Amino acid sequence: MQDIYGLIGYPVGHSLSPAMMNAAFDATGLDARYAAFAVAKEDIDAALLGMRVLGIRGANVTIPHKEAVFRRLTSLSQEAQIAKAVNTLVPGADALWTGYNTDVEGWWHSFEATMRPKGSSQVAILGAGGAARAVLTGLSIHATGANVVVLARRHTQAQQLLDEFSSHLNVIGGSWDERHEYVNDADFIIQTTPIGMWPNSHESCLADDRCLHKGQVVQDLVYRPLSTKLLVQAESRGAAVVDGARMLVGQGARAFELWTGKPAPVDLMRQVVLEQLQ
Ligand code: NAP
């Protein structure tokens, strides 16, 4: 019988995951399908139970349900516990589902091994929402001790992250108005706001690109367009760039491996995502 996997979120119509995951199943010879389900906030409990009862073999969770699903599960991976968010569900032995957060490892593996942040790195994170939380979790696990500044337009939102992550990282908050100064001093700049996302592709979070320079690594988690205005600015200033599709593929690959126990066909998954983005 064919194995069914799913994605729950709201909305989910524009998701690239079905094409990416179905291509991965086909390439590895698995008789499985992946479908996206739009689930309203008030239906999360019914969806979690319903998917389990129907024998769904695994699922992803996307915006806006990652935190709500985290709060409902008792069996959680280390990254999900630190991030306080779940994006992948694996059937649990004696639990409803075990919750994982593959955004964290997906983010970490979006960098080439030689290009990753270290405990001594200066990291500037633009934005303080869910994606910033995944980045801070990845740094907490893999680059403990890194010096991080969270640049947010709302101080209270950044403060929440500082309170949660200050035991793992040297993390401070910076105001949005000061972002150019902090970016200038950073080795890694991780852009986690939706600024520059299609149809606002002409926008960048940096009004003046002179704070970008050679020796920096600039990552934009926005992947629509793949080459955002920020990444164009960074490249023209000599910085190395990492596009947001790398994290998207990375989180999908890790979920695939958790569900199937097989290595994910990462190159094919990226190719499918790039085709979809065109
Ligand atoms: P989120 O939880 O809503 O957080 C967005 C953050 O950006 C918030 O701190 C928000 O501040 C800030 N922000 C939004 N507009 C801003 C503006 N004009 N100026 C300054 N700050 C602004 O969203 P998220 O889940 O973190 O996702 C953020 C982006 O990352 C989205 O574009 C999403 O597609 C992308 N993402 C990509 C991946 C990937 O795999 N590549 C994974 C996750 C997310 P306020 O709360 O004040 O609005």
mmCIF file of C-alpha atoms and ligand atoms in Angstrom:
data_model
loop_
_atom_site.group_PDB
_atom_site.id
_atom_site.type_symbol
_atom_site.label_atom_id
_atom_site.label_comp_id
_atom_site.label_asym_id
_atom_site.label_seq_id
_atom_site.Cartn_x
_atom_site.Cartn_y
_atom_site.Cartn_z
ATOM 1 C CA MET A 1 0.000 0.000 0.000
ATOM 2 C CA GLN A 2 1.202 3.486 -0.800
ATOM 3 C CA ASP A 3 2.566 5.503 2.140
ATOM 4 C CA ILE A 4 1.034 8.936 2.595
ATOM 5 C CA TYR A 5 2.882 11.946 3.994
ATOM 6 C CA GLY A 6 1.558 15.447 4.428
ATOM 7 C CA LEU A 7 2.067 19.093 5.184
ATOM 8 C CA ILE A 8 -0.240 21.028 7.493
ATOM 9 C CA GLY A 9 -0.331 24.815 7.558
ATOM 10 C CA TYR A 10 -2.498 27.719 6.497
ATOM 11 C CA PRO A 11 -2.359 28.611 3.675
ATOM 12 C CA VAL A 12 -0.384 25.875 1.887
ATOM 13 C CA GLY A 13 -1.349 26.392 -1.764
ATOM 14 C CA HIS A 14 1.985 27.946 -2.774
ATOM 15 C CA SER A 15 4.159 25.384 -0.943
ATOM 16 C CA LEU A 16 7.097 23.907 -2.871
ATOM 17 C CA SER A 17 7.250 20.874 -0.557
ATOM 18 C CA PRO A 18 4.868 18.526 -2.451
ATOM 19 C CA ALA A 19 6.898 18.778 -5.686
ATOM 20 C CA MET A 20 10.202 18.468 -3.801
ATOM 21 C CA MET A 21 9.146 15.517 -1.623
ATOM 22 C CA ASN A 22 7.316 13.586 -4.347
ATOM 23 C CA ALA A 23 10.384 13.872 -6.590
ATOM 24 C CA ALA A 24 12.496 12.512 -3.710
ATOM 25 C CA PHE A 25 10.129 9.555 -3.191
ATOM 26 C CA ASP A 26 10.122 8.771 -6.911
ATOM 27 C CA ALA A 27 13.914 8.998 -7.197
ATOM 28 C CA THR A 28 14.454 6.599 -4.292
ATOM 29 C CA GLY A 29 11.877 4.102 -5.576
ATOM 30 C CA LEU A 30 9.512 4.521 -2.618
ATOM 31 C CA ASP A 31 5.797 3.995 -3.158
ATOM 32 C CA ALA A 32 4.783 7.161 -1.330
ATOM 33 C CA ARG A 33 2.957 10.444 -1.924
ATOM 34 C CA TYR A 34 3.128 13.801 -0.138
ATOM 35 C CA ALA A 35 0.170 16.204 -0.092
ATOM 36 C CA ALA A 36 -0.476 19.635 1.410
ATOM 37 C CA PHE A 37 -3.487 20.135 3.715
ATOM 38 C CA ALA A 38 -4.807 23.557 4.690
ATOM 39 C CA VAL A 39 -5.654 23.292 8.403
ATOM 40 C CA ALA A 40 -7.256 26.167 10.319
ATOM 41 C CA LYS A 41 -5.993 27.035 13.812
ATOM 42 C CA GLU A 42 -9.045 25.607 15.560
ATOM 43 C CA ASP A 43 -8.596 22.260 13.772
ATOM 44 C CA ILE A 44 -5.012 21.471 14.811
ATOM 45 C CA ASP A 45 -5.964 18.859 17.435
ATOM 46 C CA ALA A 46 -8.317 17.114 15.015
ATOM 47 C CA ALA A 47 -5.647 17.143 12.300
ATOM 48 C CA LEU A 48 -2.953 15.663 14.585
ATOM 49 C CA LEU A 49 -5.225 12.859 15.734
ATOM 50 C CA GLY A 50 -6.827 12.362 12.320
ATOM 51 C CA MET A 51 -3.509 11.973 10.527
ATOM 52 C CA ARG A 52 -2.414 9.373 13.082
ATOM 53 C CA VAL A 53 -5.697 7.424 12.874
ATOM 54 C CA LEU A 54 -5.555 7.419 9.073
ATOM 55 C CA GLY A 55 -2.037 5.984 9.104
ATOM 56 C CA ILE A 56 -0.245 9.023 7.666
ATOM 57 C CA ARG A 57 3.433 8.069 7.899
ATOM 58 C CA GLY A 58 4.802 11.518 8.656
ATOM 59 C CA ALA A 59 4.099 15.198 8.166
ATOM 60 C CA ASN A 60 5.596 18.636 8.017
ATOM 61 C CA VAL A 61 4.135 21.582 9.871
ATOM 62 C CA THR A 62 4.397 25.100 8.497
ATOM 63 C CA ILE A 63 3.278 28.650 9.255
ATOM 64 C CA PRO A 64 1.337 29.428 11.416
ATOM 65 C CA HIS A 65 1.185 26.137 13.373
ATOM 66 C CA LYS A 66 4.791 25.341 14.354
ATOM 67 C CA GLU A 67 4.541 26.731 17.911
ATOM 68 C CA ALA A 68 0.991 25.443 18.517
ATOM 69 C CA VAL A 69 1.995 21.909 17.528
ATOM 70 C CA PHE A 70 5.078 22.153 19.787
ATOM 71 C CA ARG A 71 2.818 22.951 22.762
ATOM 72 C CA ARG A 72 0.631 19.908 22.108
ATOM 73 C CA LEU A 73 3.364 17.236 21.959
ATOM 74 C CA THR A 74 5.129 15.545 24.855
ATOM 75 C CA SER A 75 7.715 13.680 22.778
ATOM 76 C CA LEU A 76 10.147 16.199 21.257
ATOM 77 C CA SER A 77 13.657 16.201 19.774
ATOM 78 C CA GLN A 78 16.396 18.343 21.309
ATOM 79 C CA GLU A 79 16.157 20.999 18.562
ATOM 80 C CA ALA A 80 12.376 21.198 18.852
ATOM 81 C CA GLN A 81 12.691 21.672 22.617
ATOM 82 C CA ILE A 82 15.214 24.490 22.249
ATOM 83 C CA ALA A 83 13.413 26.142 19.313
ATOM 84 C CA LYS A 84 9.990 25.693 20.977
ATOM 85 C CA ALA A 85 8.639 24.901 17.510
ATOM 86 C CA VAL A 86 7.934 21.723 15.516
ATOM 87 C CA ASN A 87 8.091 21.424 11.726
ATOM 88 C CA THR A 88 8.246 17.630 11.328
ATOM 89 C CA LEU A 89 6.099 14.856 12.782
ATOM 90 C CA VAL A 90 7.200 11.249 13.074
ATOM 91 C CA PRO A 91 4.791 8.607 14.413
ATOM 92 C CA GLY A 92 5.710 7.994 18.059
ATOM 93 C CA ALA A 93 5.846 4.546 19.676
ATOM 94 C CA ASP A 94 3.592 5.470 22.557
ATOM 95 C CA ALA A 95 2.940 9.105 21.760
ATOM 96 C CA LEU A 96 0.663 10.804 19.298
ATOM 97 C CA TRP A 97 3.612 12.098 17.291
ATOM 98 C CA THR A 98 7.249 12.840 18.037
ATOM 99 C CA GLY A 99 8.011 16.433 17.080
ATOM 100 C CA TYR A 100 11.258 17.443 15.373
ATOM 101 C CA ASN A 101 12.521 20.746 14.062
ATOM 102 C CA THR A 102 14.399 20.071 10.841
ATOM 103 C CA ASP A 103 14.555 23.820 10.064
ATOM 104 C CA VAL A 104 17.435 23.891 12.548
ATOM 105 C CA GLU A 105 19.621 21.253 10.868
ATOM 106 C CA GLY A 106 18.384 22.411 7.456
ATOM 107 C CA TRP A 107 19.666 25.889 8.268
ATOM 108 C CA TRP A 108 22.994 24.599 9.586
ATOM 109 C CA HIS A 109 23.602 22.401 6.540
ATOM 110 C CA SER A 110 22.680 25.224 4.165
ATOM 111 C CA PHE A 111 26.291 26.388 4.592
ATOM 112 C CA GLU A 112 29.243 24.568 3.081
ATOM 113 C CA ALA A 113 31.129 22.809 5.898
ATOM 114 C CA THR A 114 34.058 25.251 5.620
ATOM 115 C CA MET A 115 31.755 28.297 5.663
ATOM 116 C CA ARG A 116 29.797 27.659 8.868
ATOM 117 C CA PRO A 117 29.756 29.963 11.896
ATOM 118 C CA LYS A 118 32.094 29.028 14.767
ATOM 119 C CA GLY A 119 32.060 29.748 18.475
ATOM 120 C CA SER A 120 34.247 32.803 17.771
ATOM 121 C CA SER A 121 32.034 34.215 14.968
ATOM 122 C CA GLN A 122 30.183 37.542 15.040
ATOM 123 C CA VAL A 123 26.668 36.903 13.758
ATOM 124 C CA ALA A 124 24.012 39.526 12.957
ATOM 125 C CA ILE A 125 20.444 38.218 12.678
ATOM 126 C CA LEU A 126 17.903 40.531 11.044
ATOM 127 C CA GLY A 127 14.417 39.805 12.407
ATOM 128 C CA ALA A 128 13.219 38.050 15.553
ATOM 129 C CA GLY A 129 10.427 35.691 14.467
ATOM 130 C CA GLY A 130 10.202 31.940 13.916
ATOM 131 C CA ALA A 131 13.055 31.677 11.415
ATOM 132 C CA ALA A 132 15.365 33.681 13.715
ATOM 133 C CA ARG A 133 14.503 31.217 16.474
ATOM 134 C CA ALA A 134 15.588 28.277 14.272
ATOM 135 C CA VAL A 135 18.869 30.071 13.486
ATOM 136 C CA LEU A 136 19.530 30.786 17.182
ATOM 137 C CA THR A 137 18.847 27.127 17.991
ATOM 138 C CA GLY A 138 21.301 26.004 15.305
ATOM 139 C CA LEU A 139 23.953 28.370 16.679
ATOM 140 C CA SER A 140 23.256 27.178 20.246
ATOM 141 C CA ILE A 141 23.861 23.556 19.236
ATOM 142 C CA HIS A 142 26.710 23.959 16.741
ATOM 143 C CA ALA A 143 28.468 27.264 17.503
ATOM 144 C CA THR A 144 28.047 27.644 21.254
ATOM 145 C CA GLY A 145 29.621 30.840 22.472
ATOM 146 C CA ALA A 146 29.164 32.745 19.182
ATOM 147 C CA ASN A 147 28.620 36.500 19.535
ATOM 148 C CA VAL A 148 25.188 37.232 18.177
ATOM 149 C CA VAL A 149 23.144 40.393 17.768
ATOM 150 C CA VAL A 150 19.405 40.172 17.069
ATOM 151 C CA LEU A 151 18.244 43.242 15.137
ATOM 152 C CA ALA A 152 14.509 43.728 15.421
ATOM 153 C CA ARG A 153 12.064 46.559 15.007
ATOM 154 C CA ARG A 154 10.201 45.458 18.180
ATOM 155 C CA HIS A 155 12.364 45.382 21.284
ATOM 156 C CA THR A 156 10.010 43.048 23.209
ATOM 157 C CA GLN A 157 10.188 40.385 20.503
ATOM 158 C CA ALA A 158 13.991 40.446 20.477
ATOM 159 C CA GLN A 159 14.117 40.433 24.292
ATOM 160 C CA GLN A 160 12.152 37.185 24.403
ATOM 161 C CA LEU A 161 14.837 35.539 22.254
ATOM 162 C CA LEU A 162 17.658 37.041 24.327
ATOM 163 C CA ASP A 163 16.096 35.644 27.509
ATOM 164 C CA GLU A 164 15.794 32.174 25.974
ATOM 165 C CA PHE A 165 19.163 31.907 24.241
ATOM 166 C CA SER A 166 21.563 33.813 26.484
ATOM 167 C CA SER A 167 22.587 30.632 28.303
ATOM 168 C CA HIS A 168 23.959 29.185 25.014
ATOM 169 C CA LEU A 169 25.241 32.260 23.182
ATOM 170 C CA ASN A 170 26.627 35.732 23.821
ATOM 171 C CA VAL A 171 23.499 37.333 22.460
ATOM 172 C CA ILE A 172 22.497 40.979 22.578
ATOM 173 C CA GLY A 173 19.688 42.993 21.011
ATOM 174 C CA GLY A 174 20.192 45.889 18.638
ATOM 175 C CA SER A 175 17.656 48.356 17.341
ATOM 176 C CA TRP A 176 16.556 48.240 13.733
ATOM 177 C CA ASP A 177 17.954 51.740 13.198
ATOM 178 C CA GLU A 178 21.435 50.522 14.190
ATOM 179 C CA ARG A 179 21.439 47.567 11.790
ATOM 180 C CA HIS A 180 23.979 48.960 9.328
ATOM 181 C CA GLU A 181 26.605 49.418 12.075
ATOM 182 C CA TYR A 182 26.089 45.905 13.444
ATOM 183 C CA VAL A 183 26.083 44.359 9.970
ATOM 184 C CA ASN A 184 29.374 46.120 9.187
ATOM 185 C CA ASP A 185 31.023 44.398 12.174
ATOM 186 C CA ALA A 186 29.558 40.919 11.550
ATOM 187 C CA ASP A 187 31.155 37.872 9.886
ATOM 188 C CA PHE A 188 27.745 36.299 9.207
ATOM 189 C CA ILE A 189 24.583 38.217 8.322
ATOM 190 C CA ILE A 190 21.410 36.125 8.429
ATOM 191 C CA GLN A 191 18.331 37.863 7.022
ATOM 192 C CA THR A 192 15.175 36.302 8.519
ATOM 193 C CA THR A 193 12.495 38.922 7.774
ATOM 194 C CA PRO A 194 10.169 38.715 4.734
ATOM 195 C CA ILE A 195 11.689 41.930 3.316
ATOM 196 C CA GLY A 196 12.501 41.471 -0.384
ATOM 197 C CA MET A 197 10.078 38.590 -0.867
ATOM 198 C CA TRP A 198 8.148 38.561 -4.150
ATOM 199 C CA PRO A 199 6.274 40.751 -5.161
ATOM 200 C CA ASN A 200 8.416 43.230 -3.159
ATOM 201 C CA SER A 201 11.608 41.972 -4.776
ATOM 202 C CA HIS A 202 12.954 45.514 -5.214
ATOM 203 C CA GLU A 203 13.233 45.903 -1.403
ATOM 204 C CA SER A 204 16.239 45.231 0.800
ATOM 205 C CA CYS A 205 16.597 45.414 4.570
ATOM 206 C CA LEU A 206 19.770 47.474 3.981
ATOM 207 C CA ALA A 207 19.278 50.960 2.553
ATOM 208 C CA ASP A 208 23.043 51.428 2.249
ATOM 209 C CA ASP A 209 25.130 48.444 1.163
ATOM 210 C CA ARG A 210 28.515 49.884 2.192
ATOM 211 C CA CYS A 211 28.285 47.875 5.435
ATOM 212 C CA LEU A 212 28.695 44.695 3.361
ATOM 213 C CA HIS A 213 32.198 43.609 2.410
ATOM 214 C CA LYS A 214 34.595 40.827 1.494
ATOM 215 C CA GLY A 215 35.078 38.215 4.197
ATOM 216 C CA GLN A 216 31.414 38.225 5.209
ATOM 217 C CA VAL A 217 28.861 35.490 4.547
ATOM 218 C CA VAL A 218 25.385 36.848 3.833
ATOM 219 C CA GLN A 219 22.365 34.559 3.898
ATOM 220 C CA ASP A 220 18.822 35.523 2.984
ATOM 221 C CA LEU A 221 16.162 33.057 4.138
ATOM 222 C CA VAL A 222 13.762 34.527 1.583
ATOM 223 C CA TYR A 223 13.904 32.200 -1.453
ATOM 224 C CA ARG A 224 11.292 33.802 -3.720
ATOM 225 C CA PRO A 225 13.171 35.289 -5.609
ATOM 226 C CA LEU A 226 16.230 33.093 -5.204
ATOM 227 C CA SER A 227 18.567 36.012 -5.748
ATOM 228 C CA THR A 228 17.127 38.683 -3.490
ATOM 229 C CA LYS A 229 18.132 42.315 -3.640
ATOM 230 C CA LEU A 230 20.162 41.803 -0.439
ATOM 231 C CA LEU A 231 22.123 38.944 -2.021
ATOM 232 C CA VAL A 232 22.766 41.036 -5.147
ATOM 233 C CA GLN A 233 24.052 43.854 -2.924
ATOM 234 C CA ALA A 234 26.240 41.425 -0.965
ATOM 235 C CA GLU A 235 27.754 39.867 -4.079
ATOM 236 C CA SER A 236 28.517 43.258 -5.596
ATOM 237 C CA ARG A 237 30.361 44.171 -2.383
ATOM 238 C CA GLY A 238 32.469 40.971 -2.481
ATOM 239 C CA ALA A 239 30.707 39.014 0.270
ATOM 240 C CA ALA A 240 29.886 35.292 -0.064
ATOM 241 C CA VAL A 241 26.152 34.557 -0.353
ATOM 242 C CA VAL A 242 23.846 31.691 0.609
ATOM 243 C CA ASP A 243 20.313 31.583 -0.794
ATOM 244 C CA GLY A 244 17.183 30.641 1.148
ATOM 245 C CA ALA A 245 16.423 27.588 -1.004
ATOM 246 C CA ARG A 246 19.358 25.808 0.652
ATOM 247 C CA MET A 247 17.593 25.854 4.020
ATOM 248 C CA LEU A 248 14.269 24.860 2.446
ATOM 249 C CA VAL A 249 15.860 21.835 0.785
ATOM 250 C CA GLY A 250 17.887 21.035 3.899
ATOM 251 C CA GLN A 251 14.856 20.883 6.168
ATOM 252 C CA GLY A 252 13.004 18.708 3.636
ATOM 253 C CA ALA A 253 15.977 16.374 3.257
ATOM 254 C CA ARG A 254 16.269 15.862 7.012
ATOM 255 C CA ALA A 255 12.510 15.151 7.284
ATOM 256 C CA PHE A 256 12.776 12.652 4.406
ATOM 257 C CA GLU A 257 15.592 10.849 6.219
ATOM 258 C CA LEU A 258 13.710 10.760 9.525
ATOM 259 C CA TRP A 259 10.677 9.222 7.818
ATOM 260 C CA THR A 260 12.346 6.757 5.466
ATOM 261 C CA GLY A 261 15.770 6.007 6.985
ATOM 262 C CA LYS A 262 17.233 6.551 3.484
ATOM 263 C CA PRO A 263 19.647 9.295 2.379
ATOM 264 C CA ALA A 264 17.728 12.112 0.710
ATOM 265 C CA PRO A 265 18.495 12.932 -2.952
ATOM 266 C CA VAL A 266 19.474 16.487 -2.014
ATOM 267 C CA ASP A 267 20.721 17.633 -5.431
ATOM 268 C CA LEU A 268 17.517 16.501 -7.102
ATOM 269 C CA MET A 269 15.402 18.184 -4.415
ATOM 270 C CA ARG A 270 17.223 21.466 -4.972
ATOM 271 C CA GLN A 271 16.835 21.147 -8.730
ATOM 272 C CA VAL A 272 13.064 20.650 -8.324
ATOM 273 C CA VAL A 273 12.810 23.673 -6.024
ATOM 274 C CA LEU A 274 14.761 25.855 -8.459
ATOM 275 C CA GLU A 275 12.503 24.712 -11.331
ATOM 276 C CA GLN A 276 9.411 25.535 -9.287
ATOM 277 C CA LEU A 277 10.790 28.959 -8.406
ATOM 278 C CA GLN A 278 11.263 29.755 -12.093
HETATM 279 P P1 NAP B 1 7.748 35.611 11.409
HETATM 280 O O1 NAP B 1 7.739 34.651 12.545
HETATM 281 O O2 NAP B 1 6.522 36.376 11.070
HETATM 282 O O3 NAP B 1 8.954 36.651 11.699
HETATM 283 C C1 NAP B 1 9.272 37.685 10.797
HETATM 284 C C2 NAP B 1 10.201 38.671 11.492
HETATM 285 O O4 NAP B 1 10.523 39.699 10.545
HETATM 286 C C3 NAP B 1 9.583 39.379 12.690
HETATM 287 O O5 NAP B 1 10.584 39.671 13.632
HETATM 288 C C4 NAP B 1 9.038 40.654 12.052
HETATM 289 O O6 NAP B 1 8.841 41.715 12.947
HETATM 290 C C5 NAP B 1 10.167 40.975 11.102
HETATM 291 N N1 NAP B 1 9.752 41.887 10.048
HETATM 292 C C6 NAP B 1 8.750 41.692 9.138
HETATM 293 N N2 NAP B 1 8.684 42.749 8.303
HETATM 294 C C7 NAP B 1 9.645 43.631 8.707
HETATM 295 C C8 NAP B 1 10.051 44.911 8.253
HETATM 296 N N3 NAP B 1 9.469 45.511 7.196
HETATM 297 N N4 NAP B 1 11.051 45.535 8.917
HETATM 298 C C9 NAP B 1 11.656 44.962 9.968
HETATM 299 N N5 NAP B 1 11.304 43.741 10.461
HETATM 300 C C10 NAP B 1 10.321 43.084 9.819
HETATM 301 O O7 NAP B 1 8.168 34.883 10.062
HETATM 302 P P2 NAP B 1 9.240 33.678 9.899
HETATM 303 O O8 NAP B 1 8.560 32.385 9.996
HETATM 304 O O9 NAP B 1 10.389 33.962 10.795
HETATM 305 O O10 NAP B 1 9.648 33.849 8.369
HETATM 306 C C11 NAP B 1 10.355 34.994 7.948
HETATM 307 C C12 NAP B 1 10.853 34.828 6.515
HETATM 308 O O11 NAP B 1 11.754 33.738 6.447
HETATM 309 C C13 NAP B 1 9.742 34.535 5.500
HETATM 310 O O12 NAP B 1 10.020 35.212 4.318
HETATM 311 C C14 NAP B 1 9.836 33.032 5.281
HETATM 312 O O13 NAP B 1 9.398 32.650 3.991
HETATM 313 C C15 NAP B 1 11.342 32.836 5.424
HETATM 314 N N6 NAP B 1 11.675 31.481 5.872
HETATM 315 C C16 NAP B 1 12.439 30.737 5.032
HETATM 316 C C17 NAP B 1 12.789 29.472 5.384
HETATM 317 C C18 NAP B 1 13.639 28.666 4.454
HETATM 318 O O14 NAP B 1 13.635 27.436 4.530
HETATM 319 N N7 NAP B 1 14.416 29.323 3.596
HETATM 320 C C19 NAP B 1 12.362 28.921 6.607
HETATM 321 C C20 NAP B 1 11.581 29.722 7.450
HETATM 322 C C21 NAP B 1 11.253 30.999 7.063
HETATM 323 P P3 NAP B 1 7.321 42.078 13.414
HETATM 324 O O15 NAP B 1 6.881 40.923 14.270
HETATM 325 O O16 NAP B 1 7.489 43.365 14.107
HETATM 326 O O17 NAP B 1 6.500 42.159 12.143
#
